[in-house]
XYZ file of N, CA and C in Angstrom:
387
model
N -26.948 -15.004 31.733
C -25.981 -16.036 32.036
C -24.700 -15.400 32.532
N -24.032 -16.064 33.402
C -22.753 -15.443 33.901
C -21.717 -15.356 32.783
N -20.824 -14.418 32.964
C -19.729 -14.278 32.044
C -18.868 -15.531 32.070
N -18.258 -15.844 30.958
C -17.528 -17.066 30.852
C -16.278 -16.860 30.028
N -15.252 -17.688 30.267
C -14.071 -17.631 29.433
C -14.157 -18.641 28.263
N -15.259 -19.384 28.204
C -15.478 -20.404 27.166
C -15.679 -19.657 25.836
N -14.766 -19.912 24.870
C -14.837 -19.243 23.574
C -16.202 -19.425 22.889
N -16.782 -20.626 23.036
C -18.092 -20.914 22.432
C -19.160 -20.002 23.001
N -19.139 -19.820 24.349
C -20.144 -18.961 24.983
C -19.876 -17.501 24.624
N -18.646 -17.123 24.566
C -18.301 -15.733 24.212
C -18.836 -15.437 22.812
N -18.618 -16.414 21.864
C -19.072 -16.231 20.526
C -20.633 -16.158 20.475
N -21.295 -17.011 21.235
C -22.737 -16.997 21.280
C -23.268 -15.676 21.861
N -22.658 -15.168 22.916
C -23.038 -13.905 23.483
C -22.901 -12.810 22.499
N -21.798 -12.766 21.733
C -21.604 -11.738 20.725
C -22.623 -11.882 19.592
N -22.934 -13.131 19.194
C -23.936 -13.310 18.139
C -25.310 -12.791 18.585
N -25.666 -13.098 19.816
C -26.932 -12.562 20.369
C -26.949 -11.036 20.433
N -25.786 -10.465 20.840
C -25.748 -9.047 20.921
C -25.931 -8.413 19.549
N -25.280 -9.003 18.543
C -25.379 -8.480 17.162
C -26.796 -8.658 16.601
N -27.471 -9.728 17.009
C -28.791 -9.990 16.551
C -29.850 -9.145 17.280
N -29.382 -8.450 18.356
C -30.306 -7.606 19.081
C -31.174 -8.333 20.059
N -30.702 -9.542 20.432
C -31.449 -10.337 21.447
C -31.132 -9.834 22.857
N -32.089 -9.352 23.567
C -31.819 -8.837 24.920
C -31.205 -9.831 25.855
N -30.377 -9.387 26.734
C -29.747 -10.210 27.743
C -30.808 -10.932 28.600
N -31.901 -10.253 28.876
C -32.966 -10.815 29.702
C -33.553 -12.115 29.056
N -33.383 -12.236 27.763
C -33.926 -13.455 27.078
C -33.305 -14.712 27.675
N -31.989 -14.707 27.982
C -31.357 -15.840 28.570
C -32.056 -16.282 29.867
N -32.329 -15.330 30.752
C -33.011 -15.645 32.009
C -34.390 -16.224 31.771
N -35.149 -15.582 30.830
C -36.460 -16.057 30.503
C -36.411 -17.460 29.971
N -35.486 -17.744 29.024
C -35.353 -19.059 28.459
C -35.002 -20.100 29.533
N -33.992 -19.794 30.361
C -33.559 -20.702 31.429
C -34.697 -20.989 32.402
N -35.411 -19.941 32.864
C -36.478 -20.138 33.790
C -37.620 -20.965 33.167
N -37.894 -20.734 31.848
C -38.933 -21.506 31.181
C -38.578 -22.978 31.105
N -37.312 -23.285 30.799
C -36.835 -24.658 30.686
C -36.809 -25.335 32.076
N -36.432 -24.624 33.101
C -36.500 -25.157 34.482
C -37.918 -25.567 34.822
N -38.883 -24.671 34.481
C -40.271 -24.976 34.776
C -40.780 -26.156 33.932
N -40.508 -26.123 32.665
C -40.967 -27.202 31.783
C -40.374 -28.544 32.146
N -39.088 -28.551 32.491
C -38.403 -29.822 32.723
C -38.479 -30.223 34.203
N -39.052 -29.316 35.064
C -39.154 -29.554 36.475
C -37.815 -29.939 37.053
N -36.782 -29.156 36.688
C -35.442 -29.447 37.120
C -34.697 -28.123 37.385
N -34.168 -27.948 38.537
C -33.425 -26.709 38.843
C -32.036 -26.641 38.345
N -31.374 -27.764 38.350
C -29.910 -27.779 38.035
C -29.671 -28.267 36.592
N -30.086 -27.517 35.635
C -29.967 -27.865 34.233
C -28.565 -27.474 33.731
N -27.857 -28.410 33.244
C -26.533 -28.153 32.644
C -26.693 -27.964 31.123
N -26.738 -26.749 30.656
C -26.996 -26.470 29.239
C -25.864 -26.903 28.311
N -24.774 -27.378 28.870
C -23.727 -27.899 28.043
C -23.752 -29.410 27.928
N -24.661 -30.036 28.618
C -24.793 -31.498 28.629
C -25.952 -31.893 27.697
N -25.600 -32.180 26.431
C -26.609 -32.497 25.468
C -27.431 -33.756 25.860
N -26.776 -34.770 26.392
C -27.494 -35.973 26.742
C -28.534 -35.666 27.838
N -28.158 -34.855 28.827
C -29.080 -34.487 29.892
C -30.252 -33.636 29.352
N -29.948 -32.708 28.459
C -31.022 -31.912 27.848
C -31.976 -32.772 27.070
N -31.455 -33.727 26.307
C -32.354 -34.623 25.510
C -33.208 -35.463 26.480
N -32.585 -35.927 27.538
C -33.318 -36.750 28.536
C -34.468 -35.875 29.136
N -34.205 -34.639 29.506
C -35.250 -33.748 30.078
C -36.320 -33.543 29.055
N -35.953 -33.301 27.799
C -36.900 -33.027 26.767
C -37.850 -34.249 26.510
N -37.215 -35.433 26.449
C -38.017 -36.639 26.253
C -38.922 -36.940 27.447
N -38.431 -36.710 28.627
C -39.244 -36.888 29.819
C -40.423 -35.906 29.842
N -40.156 -34.648 29.490
C -41.211 -33.657 29.447
C -42.296 -34.050 28.426
N -41.884 -34.475 27.251
C -42.841 -34.893 26.219
C -43.667 -36.093 26.662
N -42.968 -37.040 27.311
C -43.687 -38.235 27.795
C -44.718 -37.845 28.872
N -44.336 -36.952 29.720
C -45.283 -36.509 30.802
C -46.489 -35.830 30.189
N -46.274 -35.020 29.203
C -47.391 -34.391 28.471
C -48.310 -35.386 27.872
N -47.748 -36.353 27.165
C -48.532 -37.392 26.457
C -49.285 -38.281 27.437
N -48.746 -38.491 28.615
C -49.384 -39.315 29.605
C -50.520 -38.536 30.370
N -50.464 -37.226 30.372
C -51.350 -36.466 31.238
C -52.398 -35.606 30.476
N -52.188 -35.444 29.173
C -53.153 -34.628 28.423
C -53.931 -35.535 27.507
N -55.236 -35.457 27.558
C -56.076 -36.278 26.686
C -55.675 -36.144 25.206
N -55.663 -37.233 24.510
C -55.159 -37.235 23.138
C -55.939 -36.267 22.200
N -57.246 -36.071 22.501
C -58.002 -35.105 21.687
C -57.639 -33.642 21.914
N -56.860 -33.404 22.969
C -56.430 -32.030 23.277
C -54.924 -31.816 23.080
N -54.228 -32.858 22.580
C -52.764 -32.733 22.438
C -52.419 -33.099 21.017
N -51.723 -32.204 20.356
C -51.216 -32.456 19.034
C -49.670 -32.778 19.123
N -49.318 -33.957 18.751
C -47.936 -34.287 18.666
C -47.585 -34.018 17.169
N -46.877 -32.956 16.958
C -46.683 -32.442 15.606
C -45.179 -32.376 15.257
N -44.950 -32.678 13.996
C -43.624 -32.566 13.448
C -43.640 -31.564 12.316
N -42.763 -30.609 12.352
C -42.809 -29.459 11.388
C -42.884 -30.003 9.930
N -42.188 -31.089 9.647
C -42.135 -31.595 8.270
C -43.533 -32.086 7.811
N -44.515 -32.188 8.700
C -45.836 -32.687 8.333
C -46.658 -31.670 7.623
N -46.256 -30.405 7.658
C -46.959 -29.368 6.937
C -48.269 -28.922 7.605
N -49.142 -28.297 6.751
C -50.373 -27.745 7.263
C -51.397 -28.761 7.697
N -51.505 -29.904 6.996
C -52.677 -30.779 7.176
C -52.937 -31.211 8.608
N -52.011 -31.865 9.309
C -52.337 -32.290 10.690
C -52.631 -31.100 11.613
N -51.911 -30.007 11.440
C -52.100 -28.865 12.264
C -53.504 -28.258 12.105
N -53.925 -28.088 10.819
C -55.222 -27.538 10.523
C -56.326 -28.433 10.915
N -56.170 -29.766 10.734
C -57.139 -30.770 11.155
C -57.335 -30.682 12.694
N -56.225 -30.608 13.420
C -56.288 -30.501 14.911
C -57.034 -29.251 15.329
N -56.797 -28.106 14.618
C -57.399 -26.864 14.998
C -58.802 -26.709 14.370
N -59.175 -27.678 13.570
C -60.483 -27.652 12.897
C -60.667 -26.395 11.989
N -59.623 -26.154 11.252
C -59.686 -25.009 10.287
C -59.184 -25.569 8.914
N -59.536 -24.799 7.882
C -59.136 -25.193 6.537
C -57.641 -25.004 6.326
N -57.064 -25.842 5.487
C -55.704 -25.631 5.121
C -55.616 -24.347 4.278
N -54.687 -23.435 4.629
C -54.611 -22.164 3.828
C -54.361 -22.452 2.337
N -55.188 -21.779 1.532
C -55.049 -21.912 0.070
C -53.991 -21.041 -0.425
N -53.130 -21.532 -1.305
C -52.066 -20.744 -1.939
C -51.072 -20.140 -0.951
N -50.947 -20.707 0.239
C -49.964 -20.222 1.177
C -49.064 -21.395 1.557
N -47.839 -21.388 1.090
C -46.964 -22.521 1.403
C -46.656 -22.563 2.919
N -46.477 -23.810 3.370
C -46.137 -23.905 4.781
C -44.831 -23.211 5.052
N -44.767 -22.374 6.072
C -43.481 -21.626 6.330
C -42.388 -22.586 6.724
N -41.276 -22.434 6.151
C -40.094 -23.190 6.457
C -39.081 -22.277 7.018
N -38.449 -22.681 8.150
C -37.393 -21.807 8.731
C -36.140 -22.617 8.971
N -35.136 -21.915 9.346
C -33.878 -22.529 9.706
C -33.124 -23.102 8.518
N -33.446 -22.715 7.273
C -32.661 -23.059 6.150
C -31.449 -22.172 6.159
N -30.324 -22.708 5.882
C -29.033 -22.022 5.925
C -29.101 -20.677 5.164
N -29.664 -20.673 3.961
C -29.705 -19.434 3.221
C -30.573 -18.420 3.873
N -31.706 -18.814 4.453
C -32.567 -17.877 5.155
C -31.879 -17.263 6.374
N -31.234 -18.165 7.112
C -30.511 -17.679 8.298
C -29.346 -16.697 7.928
N -28.691 -17.012 6.795
C -27.621 -16.117 6.364
C -28.210 -14.780 5.969
N -29.314 -14.765 5.257
C -29.944 -13.503 4.871
C -30.349 -12.697 6.103
N -30.876 -13.396 7.100
C -31.261 -12.722 8.305
C -30.073 -12.122 9.040
N -28.985 -12.896 9.103
C -27.726 -12.392 9.702
C -27.222 -11.172 8.963
N -27.219 -11.217 7.625
C -26.737 -10.089 6.842
C -27.618 -8.859 7.060
N -28.932 -9.046 7.072
C -29.820 -7.871 7.324
C -29.629 -7.348 8.725
N -29.454 -8.190 9.712
C -29.263 -7.739 11.065
C -28.003 -6.930 11.189
N -26.956 -7.432 10.530
C -25.675 -6.706 10.550
C -25.856 -5.329 9.876
N -26.596 -5.324 8.736
C -26.816 -4.058 8.006
C -27.606 -3.057 8.830
N -28.702 -3.513 9.411
C -29.622 -2.610 10.115
C -29.391 -2.475 11.623
N -28.494 -3.276 12.205
C -28.107 -3.092 13.565
C -28.838 -3.929 14.614
N -30.051 -4.364 14.312
C -30.741 -5.196 15.289
C -31.852 -6.005 14.580
N -32.284 -7.048 15.221
C -33.342 -7.898 14.686
C -34.686 -7.106 14.701
N -34.808 -6.225 15.692
C -36.048 -5.398 15.735
C -36.112 -4.500 14.544
N -35.010 -3.917 14.171
C -35.015 -3.015 13.018
C -35.309 -3.776 11.738
N -34.745 -4.981 11.600
C -35.023 -5.818 10.416
C -36.517 -6.117 10.360
N -37.137 -6.456 11.529
C -38.544 -6.751 11.571
C -39.411 -5.536 11.181
N -38.942 -4.374 11.577
C -39.655 -3.151 11.273
C -39.624 -2.880 9.769
N -38.455 -3.033 9.144
C -38.260 -2.720 7.699
C -38.752 -3.837 6.844
N -38.528 -5.088 7.241
C -38.896 -6.237 6.465
C -39.798 -7.168 7.364
N -41.034 -6.798 7.563
C -41.865 -7.554 8.556
C -42.057 -9.036 8.198
N -41.974 -9.411 6.995
C -42.211 -10.875 6.677
C -40.995 -11.722 6.870
N -39.854 -11.167 7.169
C -38.625 -11.954 7.297
C -38.437 -12.573 8.667
N -38.818 -11.805 9.695
C -38.587 -12.252 11.044
C -39.812 -12.923 11.589
């Protein structure tokens, strides 16, 4: 992404740098979203437009992929619908992984700061990342 004077973008760039996320990731993400949303001029600061693109993309998928081949899944649903769709047993004694909890994210930030990059955290603590 181009350099910006926007404090929010500067903060995000610094956070990505500290987390060890390569600069190339931005281009990969942007190109992926352009392809998925079939839209070249995506304004990533326009939440309403992003939501509209997301909803249109999901609607297009649901209209064009046979229901037996498409899982509309919500993370809060846990293992059951996912395993049923994949025709596999629900894992025994393995809780459904939950992510993005504030405490987990803080722990990951602390470890990334301590070890210098997310790659190093993954190497030392493979189950965390």
